Steps between C-alpha positions, in 0.01 A plus 500: 500500500528178298573155645874521426533841670293377795723192534820707487358739761410208731838332444674827587283549807599150607869562423491819707332315791786247488764778493592467131521755221206538259522386138437726202352209303415139561785267400473248219389154599384162378135438419316235701800463733394604852855519632640702209216718371529879484347554845705223666821637349411845637499345849785247480758737647279513810406131511619247240230250603216719369260338258226706336167371373187692403354372829779635716863542594650203684824483698682270740565804720213567742637842598520614138145371444390727785679793332314420177165482680563828681612679182180385327296630795380155607428428861444125529680170544724377219406211272728204567564252218698176510761490225675164504669462836474869590230756560446827319316807616272668249344840464222563246579768244265790420279445194690737264826319585333162441381630164853616410645160594241314290554733205880473530469120490281530189761711319338845519825657623762374250743774604519338847566145378856376539650413165666162463 
């Protein structure tokens, strides 16, 4: 399983945990844009505040962050980050997903980049 397939599988596991339908492919997204990348766009119908970095998935919604952590099989407290006047809850992503995110940002998945 390559990094893209792994990421889609984890996104779909997360979508199922949140009561949403799985995706057949990751949606197109913007490179180096944490709130509009391919992974974030795959989760926006669940939580529009999601921001995705290679370090983790961040959200304003603590309950959704717990769903993310559980779907990734994590059993620990969430990372809390201050973002301006609000707080975000973060969940580290598995290494293959982090690799996909980094490679997407570097342009290795041109078919997933939104065209202007």
